[in-house]
Amino acid sequence: MGEIKMEDMPLPALFEQARKIHATATEFGADQELVKKGCEALNKCEDMINKLALFSANETKEDISTTDLKYILVPYYLAELTEKIAQDDRIQILKASQEKLKEFISFCEAMELVPKEELESYIQGVPKSVADQRARKIARFKRQKAAESKLLEIKERKERRGRSTRAAALSTPVEAGEEELLDDDGEEEREAWNTSISLAICKAFDLLEMIKKEEEMLSAVKDRQSKDGDQEFSKDVMDERAKKAEAWHRNAAVRAQYTKPSPPITCATFAQDVLEGRAQASQAHDHKHQPLIFGPQSLVNGSFTNERERLAAQVFQPSHRMPTMSIEEAGLKEMEIMNKWQEDTARFMEEANSSWHNDRKFKPGEEEEDEDDEAAQDRARALDDWKDDNPRGAGNSKLTPCG
């Protein structure tokens, strides 16, 4: 059998098809053909609702039957799908969607379905203070999350009851006349549609505010273009600007070959000295450690491939001082200092415990008769007397803490 035409479909089937298209376009996104098909189905639903006169201005929400309650969402679905249509004149699409949203909100207001605080803020317009806007959005978000949680709870409860009903039907045969009792869930269905309408009201207010802001921006852009002589940013204009930018960069690269700046500073210590005025950027600096490289230079293993990457390497540098040596190099340096200190200490102790004339080494061939020389003995005695009168370290008494 072929597919049933839209004109021949009854209102419930047409609404269900449009609702599925709306859910697909909202959650997963859809192509323009499917969106336009959904708009056509919703427009057909709206015509059929008006012809059947399902709703009246004299009715309240309690007077509307459960089977007709879902058709209140037709303008809201139509507004959301209309907003997703891609068209050159975006302002006309926004106005059409905004009109359907206002129609939906007005009907819900007449049926007393809009919350009181939301209705008051809608009548007053955009609040002047940021705190009022924030409070209103928070309250709306809470109502939206509560409605979504309630719909999920109703869905899970219906699924559990369906499983229980099927299990009971398998164990106990259903007699004639009991089918209606098993499927009698009118109150739950009414609660689900009322919750869906409350959720749609929250989303409608958010969408209406977004559409107004977008319309204001597009109108401002259109006015600006009309004031500038109705110049449009066409593809040719953008291509011309791109060519000018490429030519400017090309000429700058050629000039950079003759006016090349100083190479980037890769030593963090020297860079700090330059910033604090202790050194000049033009001075040569030597460092044995391998500097850490940031930015595009690190991607090409430390070699600059073009002028752009060389300039970028000067920008992407750390904001803190980098170490001038590795941990291993610092440990080796400290070990070297300690070894030298121990050697110097041992040598000083050896000199302190001995006298220079006792440790005197004779050259080869030198005779020991020099010791008998009276002049040498006199000098030795005089030095010994001087050491007795001036012990080692006596001249540094003022440098000691208690001296």
CSV table of C-alpha atoms in Angstrom, one decimal:
chain,number,residue,atom,x,y,z
A,1,MET,CA,0.0,0.0,0.0
A,2,GLY,CA,1.3,3.5,-0.8
A,3,GLU,CA,1.8,6.2,1.7
A,4,ILE,CA,-1.4,8.1,2.7
A,5,LYS,CA,-1.5,11.7,1.5
A,6,MET,CA,-1.5,14.4,4.0
A,7,GLU,CA,-4.9,15.7,2.8
A,8,ASP,CA,-6.5,12.4,3.5
A,9,MET,CA,-5.0,11.8,7.0
A,10,PRO,CA,-7.2,12.4,10.1
A,11,LEU,CA,-6.2,15.0,12.6
A,12,PRO,CA,-4.8,12.6,15.3
A,13,ALA,CA,-2.5,10.8,12.7
A,14,LEU,CA,-1.5,14.1,11.1
A,15,PHE,CA,-0.6,15.6,14.5
A,16,GLU,CA,1.4,12.4,15.5
A,17,GLN,CA,3.4,12.6,12.3
A,18,ALA,CA,4.2,16.3,12.8
A,19,ARG,CA,5.1,15.7,16.4
A,20,LYS,CA,7.6,13.0,15.4
A,21,ILE,CA,9.2,15.3,12.8
A,22,HIS,CA,9.4,18.1,15.5
A,23,ALA,CA,11.1,15.7,17.9
A,24,THR,CA,13.6,14.5,15.2
A,25,ALA,CA,14.5,18.1,14.2
A,26,THR,CA,14.9,19.2,17.8
A,27,GLU,CA,17.0,16.4,19.1
A,28,PHE,CA,19.0,15.2,16.1
A,29,GLY,CA,18.6,17.9,13.5
A,30,ALA,CA,17.0,17.4,10.2
A,31,ASP,CA,17.3,18.5,6.6
A,32,GLN,CA,15.3,21.3,5.2
A,33,GLU,CA,12.9,19.0,3.3
A,34,LEU,CA,11.8,17.3,6.5
A,35,VAL,CA,11.5,20.6,8.3
A,36,LYS,CA,9.3,22.0,5.6
A,37,LYS,CA,7.2,18.9,5.6
A,38,GLY,CA,6.7,19.2,9.3
A,39,CYS,CA,5.6,22.9,8.9
A,40,GLU,CA,3.2,21.8,6.2
A,41,ALA,CA,1.7,19.1,8.5
A,42,LEU,CA,1.3,21.5,11.4
A,43,ASN,CA,-0.3,24.2,9.2
A,44,LYS,CA,-2.8,21.5,8.0
A,45,CYS,CA,-3.4,20.6,11.7
A,46,GLU,CA,-4.1,24.2,12.5
A,47,ASP,CA,-6.6,24.5,9.7
A,48,MET,CA,-8.4,21.4,10.8
A,49,ILE,CA,-8.5,22.6,14.4
A,50,ASN,CA,-10.0,25.9,13.3
A,51,LYS,CA,-12.6,24.2,11.1
A,52,LEU,CA,-13.6,21.7,13.8
A,53,ALA,CA,-13.7,24.6,16.4
A,54,LEU,CA,-12.0,22.4,19.1
A,55,PHE,CA,-11.3,25.4,21.3
A,56,SER,CA,-13.4,28.3,22.4
A,57,ALA,CA,-12.6,31.5,24.2
A,58,ASN,CA,-15.4,30.8,26.7
A,59,GLU,CA,-13.7,27.5,27.8
A,60,THR,CA,-11.2,26.9,30.6
A,61,LYS,CA,-8.5,24.2,30.8
A,62,GLU,CA,-10.9,21.9,32.7
A,63,ASP,CA,-13.4,22.1,29.9
A,64,ILE,CA,-11.0,20.9,27.3
A,65,SER,CA,-11.1,17.1,26.8
A,66,THR,CA,-8.1,15.0,27.2
A,67,THR,CA,-8.0,13.9,23.6
A,68,ASP,CA,-8.0,17.6,22.4
A,69,LEU,CA,-5.5,18.9,25.0
A,70,LYS,CA,-2.5,18.0,23.0
A,71,TYR,CA,-3.6,20.2,20.0
A,72,ILE,CA,-2.7,23.3,22.1
A,73,LEU,CA,1.0,22.5,21.3
A,74,VAL,CA,0.5,23.0,17.5
A,75,PRO,CA,1.5,26.7,17.4
A,76,TYR,CA,4.5,26.0,19.6
A,77,TYR,CA,5.7,23.1,17.3
A,78,LEU,CA,5.1,25.3,14.3
A,79,ALA,CA,7.1,28.2,15.8
A,80,GLU,CA,10.1,25.9,16.5
A,81,LEU,CA,10.1,24.3,13.1
A,82,THR,CA,9.7,27.7,11.3
A,83,GLU,CA,12.7,29.1,13.2
A,84,LYS,CA,14.8,26.2,11.7
A,85,ILE,CA,14.0,27.0,8.1
A,86,ALA,CA,17.1,28.3,6.2
A,87,GLN,CA,16.1,31.3,4.0
A,88,ASP,CA,17.9,34.4,2.7
A,89,ASP,CA,15.5,36.7,4.4
A,90,ARG,CA,16.1,35.6,8.0
A,91,ILE,CA,14.1,38.5,9.5
A,92,GLN,CA,10.9,37.3,7.9
A,93,ILE,CA,11.4,33.8,9.3
A,94,LEU,CA,12.0,35.2,12.8
A,95,LYS,CA,8.9,37.3,12.6
A,96,ALA,CA,6.7,34.3,11.5
A,97,SER,CA,8.1,32.2,14.4
A,98,GLN,CA,7.7,35.0,16.9
A,99,GLU,CA,4.1,35.5,15.8
A,100,LYS,CA,3.3,31.8,16.4
A,101,LEU,CA,5.0,31.9,19.8
A,102,LYS,CA,2.9,34.9,20.9
A,103,GLU,CA,-0.2,33.1,19.7
A,104,PHE,CA,0.7,30.0,21.7
A,105,ILE,CA,1.5,32.1,24.9
A,106,SER,CA,-1.8,34.2,24.5
A,107,PHE,CA,-3.9,31.0,24.2
A,108,CYS,CA,-2.2,29.5,27.2
A,109,GLU,CA,-2.7,32.7,29.1
A,110,ALA,CA,-6.5,32.6,28.3
A,111,MET,CA,-6.6,29.0,29.5
A,112,GLU,CA,-4.8,30.0,32.7
A,113,LEU,CA,-1.8,27.7,31.9
A,114,VAL,CA,0.9,30.3,32.3
A,115,PRO,CA,2.5,30.6,35.8
A,116,LYS,CA,1.6,33.9,37.5
A,117,GLU,CA,5.2,35.1,37.9
A,118,GLU,CA,6.0,34.3,34.3
A,119,LEU,CA,2.9,36.1,33.1
A,120,GLU,CA,3.8,39.2,35.2
A,121,SER,CA,7.3,39.4,33.8
A,122,TYR,CA,6.0,38.8,30.3
A,123,ILE,CA,3.6,41.7,30.6
A,124,GLN,CA,6.2,44.0,32.1
A,125,GLY,CA,8.8,43.2,29.4
A,126,VAL,CA,12.5,42.9,29.8
A,127,PRO,CA,13.6,43.7,33.4
A,128,LYS,CA,15.9,46.6,33.8
A,129,SER,CA,18.3,45.1,36.3
A,130,VAL,CA,20.6,42.2,35.7
A,131,ALA,CA,19.6,40.6,39.0
A,132,ASP,CA,15.9,40.5,37.9
A,133,GLN,CA,16.8,38.8,34.6
A,134,ARG,CA,18.9,36.3,36.4
A,135,ALA,CA,16.2,35.5,39.0
A,136,ARG,CA,13.6,35.1,36.3
A,137,LYS,CA,15.8,32.7,34.3
A,138,ILE,CA,16.6,30.7,37.4
A,139,ALA,CA,12.9,30.3,38.2
A,140,ARG,CA,12.1,29.3,34.6
A,141,PHE,CA,14.9,26.8,34.6
A,142,LYS,CA,13.7,25.2,37.8
A,143,ARG,CA,10.1,24.9,36.3
A,144,GLN,CA,11.6,23.4,33.2
A,145,LYS,CA,13.6,20.8,35.0
A,146,ALA,CA,10.6,19.9,37.2
A,147,ALA,CA,8.4,19.4,34.1
A,148,GLU,CA,11.1,17.2,32.5
A,149,SER,CA,11.4,15.1,35.6
A,150,LYS,CA,7.7,14.7,35.9
A,151,LEU,CA,7.4,13.6,32.3
A,152,LEU,CA,10.1,11.0,32.8
A,153,GLU,CA,8.3,9.7,35.9
A,154,ILE,CA,5.0,9.4,34.1
A,155,LYS,CA,6.8,7.5,31.2
A,156,GLU,CA,8.4,5.1,33.6
A,157,ARG,CA,5.2,4.5,35.5
A,158,LYS,CA,3.3,3.8,32.3
A,159,GLU,CA,6.0,1.4,31.2
A,160,ARG,CA,5.9,-0.5,34.5
A,161,ARG,CA,2.1,-0.7,34.4
A,162,GLY,CA,2.3,-1.9,30.8
A,163,ARG,CA,4.6,-4.7,31.8
A,164,SER,CA,2.4,-5.7,34.7
A,165,THR,CA,-0.7,-5.7,32.5
A,166,ARG,CA,1.0,-7.9,29.9
A,167,ALA,CA,2.2,-10.3,32.6
A,168,ALA,CA,-1.3,-10.4,34.2
A,169,ALA,CA,-2.9,-11.0,30.7
A,170,LEU,CA,-0.6,-14.0,30.2
A,171,SER,CA,-1.5,-15.5,33.5
A,172,THR,CA,-5.2,-14.7,33.6
A,173,PRO,CA,-7.2,-14.6,30.3
A,174,VAL,CA,-8.9,-11.2,29.8
A,175,GLU,CA,-12.7,-11.6,29.5
A,176,ALA,CA,-14.9,-9.6,27.3
A,177,GLY,CA,-15.5,-6.0,28.4
A,178,GLU,CA,-12.3,-5.8,30.5
A,179,GLU,CA,-10.1,-4.4,27.7
A,180,GLU,CA,-11.3,-0.9,28.4
A,181,LEU,CA,-10.6,-1.2,32.1
A,182,LEU,CA,-7.0,-2.2,31.4
A,183,ASP,CA,-6.4,0.7,29.0
A,184,ASP,CA,-8.2,3.3,31.1
A,185,ASP,CA,-5.4,5.7,31.8
A,186,GLY,CA,-7.1,9.0,30.9
A,187,GLU,CA,-6.0,10.8,34.1
A,188,GLU,CA,-2.4,9.9,33.5
A,189,GLU,CA,-2.6,11.0,29.9
A,190,ARG,CA,-4.1,14.3,30.8
A,191,GLU,CA,-1.4,14.9,33.4
A,192,ALA,CA,1.3,14.1,30.8
A,193,TRP,CA,-0.1,16.6,28.3
A,194,ASN,CA,-0.5,19.3,30.9
A,195,THR,CA,3.1,18.8,31.9
A,196,SER,CA,4.2,18.9,28.3
A,197,ILE,CA,2.4,22.2,27.9
A,198,SER,CA,4.1,23.6,31.0
A,199,LEU,CA,7.5,22.5,29.5
A,200,ALA,CA,6.6,24.1,26.2
A,201,ILE,CA,5.7,27.4,27.9
A,202,CYS,CA,9.1,27.6,29.5
A,203,LYS,CA,10.9,26.8,26.2
A,204,ALA,CA,8.6,29.3,24.4
A,205,PHE,CA,9.6,32.2,26.6
A,206,ASP,CA,13.3,31.3,26.1
A,207,LEU,CA,12.9,31.0,22.3
A,208,LEU,CA,11.0,34.2,22.2
A,209,GLU,CA,13.7,36.2,23.9
A,210,MET,CA,16.4,34.6,21.7
A,211,ILE,CA,14.4,35.5,18.5
A,212,LYS,CA,13.9,39.1,19.6
A,213,LYS,CA,17.7,39.5,20.2
A,214,GLU,CA,18.5,37.9,16.9
A,215,GLU,CA,16.0,40.1,15.1
A,216,GLU,CA,17.4,43.3,16.7
A,217,MET,CA,21.0,42.3,15.6
A,218,LEU,CA,19.9,41.6,12.1
A,219,SER,CA,17.9,44.8,11.9
A,220,ALA,CA,20.9,46.8,13.1
A,221,VAL,CA,23.2,45.1,10.5
A,222,LYS,CA,20.6,45.8,7.8
A,223,ASP,CA,20.4,49.5,8.8
A,224,ARG,CA,24.1,49.8,8.9
A,225,GLN,CA,24.4,48.4,5.4
A,226,SER,CA,21.8,50.7,4.1
A,227,LYS,CA,23.6,53.7,5.6
A,228,ASP,CA,26.9,52.6,4.0
A,229,GLY,CA,25.4,52.6,0.5
A,230,ASP,CA,23.9,49.1,0.7
A,231,GLN,CA,27.2,47.4,0.2
A,232,GLU,CA,27.1,43.7,0.8
A,233,PHE,CA,30.0,41.5,1.8
A,234,SER,CA,30.0,39.4,-1.3
A,235,LYS,CA,32.5,36.7,-2.2
A,236,ASP,CA,34.3,39.0,-4.6
A,237,VAL,CA,34.9,41.6,-1.9
A,238,MET,CA,36.2,38.9,0.6
A,239,ASP,CA,38.5,37.5,-2.1
A,240,GLU,CA,39.9,40.9,-2.8
A,241,ARG,CA,40.5,41.5,0.9
A,242,ALA,CA,42.2,38.1,1.2
A,243,LYS,CA,44.5,38.9,-1.8
A,244,LYS,CA,45.5,42.2,-0.2
A,245,ALA,CA,46.3,40.5,3.1
A,246,GLU,CA,48.4,37.9,1.4
A,247,ALA,CA,50.3,40.5,-0.6
A,248,TRP,CA,51.0,42.4,2.6
A,249,HIS,CA,52.3,39.4,4.4
A,250,ARG,CA,54.4,38.4,1.4
A,251,ASN,CA,56.0,41.9,1.2
A,252,ALA,CA,56.6,41.8,5.0
A,253,ALA,CA,58.4,38.5,4.7
A,254,VAL,CA,60.7,39.9,2.0
A,255,ARG,CA,61.4,43.0,4.1
A,256,ALA,CA,62.2,40.8,7.1
A,257,GLN,CA,65.2,39.3,5.2
A,258,TYR,CA,66.9,42.6,5.3
A,259,THR,CA,65.6,43.9,8.6
A,260,LYS,CA,65.9,40.8,10.6
A,261,PRO,CA,65.5,41.4,14.4
A,262,SER,CA,67.8,39.9,17.0
A,263,PRO,CA,67.3,36.2,17.6
A,264,PRO,CA,64.8,35.3,20.4
A,265,ILE,CA,66.1,35.0,23.9
A,266,THR,CA,65.9,31.3,25.0
A,267,CYS,CA,67.8,31.6,28.3
A,268,ALA,CA,65.4,32.5,31.1
A,269,THR,CA,68.1,34.0,33.3
A,270,PHE,CA,69.5,36.2,30.6
A,271,ALA,CA,65.9,37.3,29.7
A,272,GLN,CA,65.3,38.3,33.3
A,273,ASP,CA,68.5,40.3,33.2
A,274,VAL,CA,67.4,42.1,30.1
A,275,LEU,CA,64.0,42.9,31.6
A,276,GLU,CA,65.6,44.3,34.8
A,277,GLY,CA,68.1,46.4,32.8
A,278,ARG,CA,71.3,44.4,33.8
A,279,ALA,CA,72.0,43.4,30.2
A,280,GLN,CA,71.2,44.4,26.7
A,281,ALA,CA,69.3,42.2,24.2
A,282,SER,CA,72.1,42.6,21.7
A,283,GLN,CA,74.8,41.2,24.0
A,284,ALA,CA,75.9,37.7,23.5
A,285,HIS,CA,74.9,35.2,26.1
A,286,ASP,CA,76.2,31.7,26.7
A,287,HIS,CA,74.3,28.9,28.4
A,288,LYS,CA,75.2,25.2,28.5
A,289,HIS,CA,71.8,23.9,29.3
A,290,GLN,CA,69.2,23.1,26.6
A,291,PRO,CA,66.4,25.7,26.8
A,292,LEU,CA,62.8,24.6,26.9
A,293,ILE,CA,61.0,25.5,23.7
A,294,PHE,CA,57.3,26.4,23.5
A,295,GLY,CA,54.9,27.1,20.7
A,296,PRO,CA,55.3,26.0,17.0
A,297,GLN,CA,59.1,25.6,17.3
A,298,SER,CA,58.7,22.6,19.5
A,299,LEU,CA,56.7,20.9,16.8
A,300,VAL,CA,59.5,21.0,14.3
A,301,ASN,CA,62.2,19.7,16.7
A,302,GLY,CA,63.6,23.1,17.5
A,303,SER,CA,64.1,24.4,14.0
A,304,PHE,CA,62.2,27.3,12.5
A,305,THR,CA,60.6,26.5,9.1
A,306,ASN,CA,59.4,30.0,8.3
A,307,GLU,CA,59.3,33.6,9.5
A,308,ARG,CA,55.9,33.1,11.1
A,309,GLU,CA,57.1,30.3,13.4
A,310,ARG,CA,60.2,32.3,14.3
A,311,LEU,CA,58.0,35.3,15.4
A,312,ALA,CA,55.6,33.0,17.2
A,313,ALA,CA,58.4,31.4,19.2
A,314,GLN,CA,59.2,34.8,20.6
A,315,VAL,CA,55.6,35.1,21.9
A,316,PHE,CA,54.9,31.7,23.4
A,317,GLN,CA,57.4,31.8,26.2
A,318,PRO,CA,56.9,31.0,29.9
A,319,SER,CA,56.1,33.8,32.3
A,320,HIS,CA,58.4,32.5,35.0
A,321,ARG,CA,62.1,32.0,35.3
A,322,MET,CA,63.3,28.7,33.8
A,323,PRO,CA,66.1,26.6,35.4
A,324,THR,CA,69.6,27.3,34.1
A,325,MET,CA,70.8,23.7,34.6
A,326,SER,CA,69.3,20.3,35.1
A,327,ILE,CA,69.0,18.4,38.5
A,328,GLU,CA,71.9,16.1,37.5
A,329,GLU,CA,74.1,19.0,36.5
A,330,ALA,CA,73.3,20.8,39.8
A,331,GLY,CA,74.2,17.6,41.8
A,332,LEU,CA,77.5,17.2,39.9
A,333,LYS,CA,78.3,20.9,40.5
A,334,GLU,CA,77.6,20.5,44.2
A,335,MET,CA,79.7,17.4,44.5
A,336,GLU,CA,82.6,19.2,42.8
A,337,ILE,CA,82.3,22.1,45.3
A,338,MET,CA,82.3,19.7,48.3
A,339,ASN,CA,85.3,17.7,47.0
A,340,LYS,CA,87.3,21.0,46.6
A,341,TRP,CA,86.2,22.2,50.0
A,342,GLN,CA,87.3,18.9,51.6
A,343,GLU,CA,90.7,19.0,49.9
A,344,ASP,CA,91.3,22.6,51.0
A,345,THR,CA,90.3,21.8,54.5
A,346,ALA,CA,92.7,18.9,54.7
A,347,ARG,CA,95.5,21.0,53.4
A,348,PHE,CA,94.8,23.8,55.9
A,349,MET,CA,94.8,21.4,58.8
A,350,GLU,CA,98.1,19.9,57.7
A,351,GLU,CA,99.7,23.3,57.5
A,352,ALA,CA,98.3,24.3,60.9
A,353,ASN,CA,99.8,21.2,62.5
A,354,SER,CA,103.3,21.6,61.1
A,355,SER,CA,105.9,24.3,60.7
A,356,TRP,CA,107.3,25.4,57.4
A,357,HIS,CA,110.9,24.9,58.2
A,358,ASN,CA,110.3,21.3,59.4
A,359,ASP,CA,108.6,20.4,56.2
A,360,ARG,CA,111.2,22.0,54.0
A,361,LYS,CA,112.3,19.7,51.2
A,362,PHE,CA,115.9,19.8,50.1
A,363,LYS,CA,116.7,19.9,46.5
A,364,PRO,CA,118.7,17.0,45.0
A,365,GLY,CA,122.4,17.5,45.6
A,366,GLU,CA,121.9,20.1,48.3
A,367,GLU,CA,124.0,19.4,51.3
A,368,GLU,CA,122.7,19.3,54.8
A,369,GLU,CA,125.6,21.4,56.0
A,370,ASP,CA,123.4,24.5,55.5
A,371,GLU,CA,121.6,23.5,58.8
A,372,ASP,CA,124.8,24.2,60.6
A,373,ASP,CA,124.9,27.7,59.1
A,374,GLU,CA,124.6,30.1,62.0
A,375,ALA,CA,122.6,32.6,59.9
A,376,ALA,CA,120.0,30.0,59.1
A,377,GLN,CA,119.8,29.0,62.7
A,378,ASP,CA,119.4,32.6,63.8
A,379,ARG,CA,116.5,33.1,61.4
A,380,ALA,CA,114.9,29.9,62.6
A,381,ARG,CA,115.2,30.9,66.2
A,382,ALA,CA,113.8,34.4,65.5
A,383,LEU,CA,110.8,32.9,63.7
A,384,ASP,CA,110.1,30.5,66.5
A,385,ASP,CA,110.3,33.3,69.0
A,386,TRP,CA,107.9,35.3,66.8
A,387,LYS,CA,105.4,32.4,66.6
A,388,ASP,CA,105.6,32.1,70.4
A,389,ASP,CA,104.7,35.7,70.8
A,390,ASN,CA,102.1,35.7,68.0
A,391,PRO,CA,100.1,32.4,68.0
A,392,ARG,CA,98.1,31.5,64.9
A,393,GLY,CA,94.9,33.5,64.5
A,394,ALA,CA,95.7,36.1,67.2
A,395,GLY,CA,95.3,39.0,64.7
A,396,ASN,CA,91.7,38.0,63.9
A,397,SER,CA,90.3,38.5,67.5
A,398,LYS,CA,88.0,41.3,66.3
A,399,LEU,CA,86.3,39.1,63.8
A,400,THR,CA,85.2,36.6,66.4
A,401,PRO,CA,81.7,37.1,67.9
A,402,CYS,CA,83.2,37.4,71.5
A,403,GLY,CA,86.5,39.0,70.6
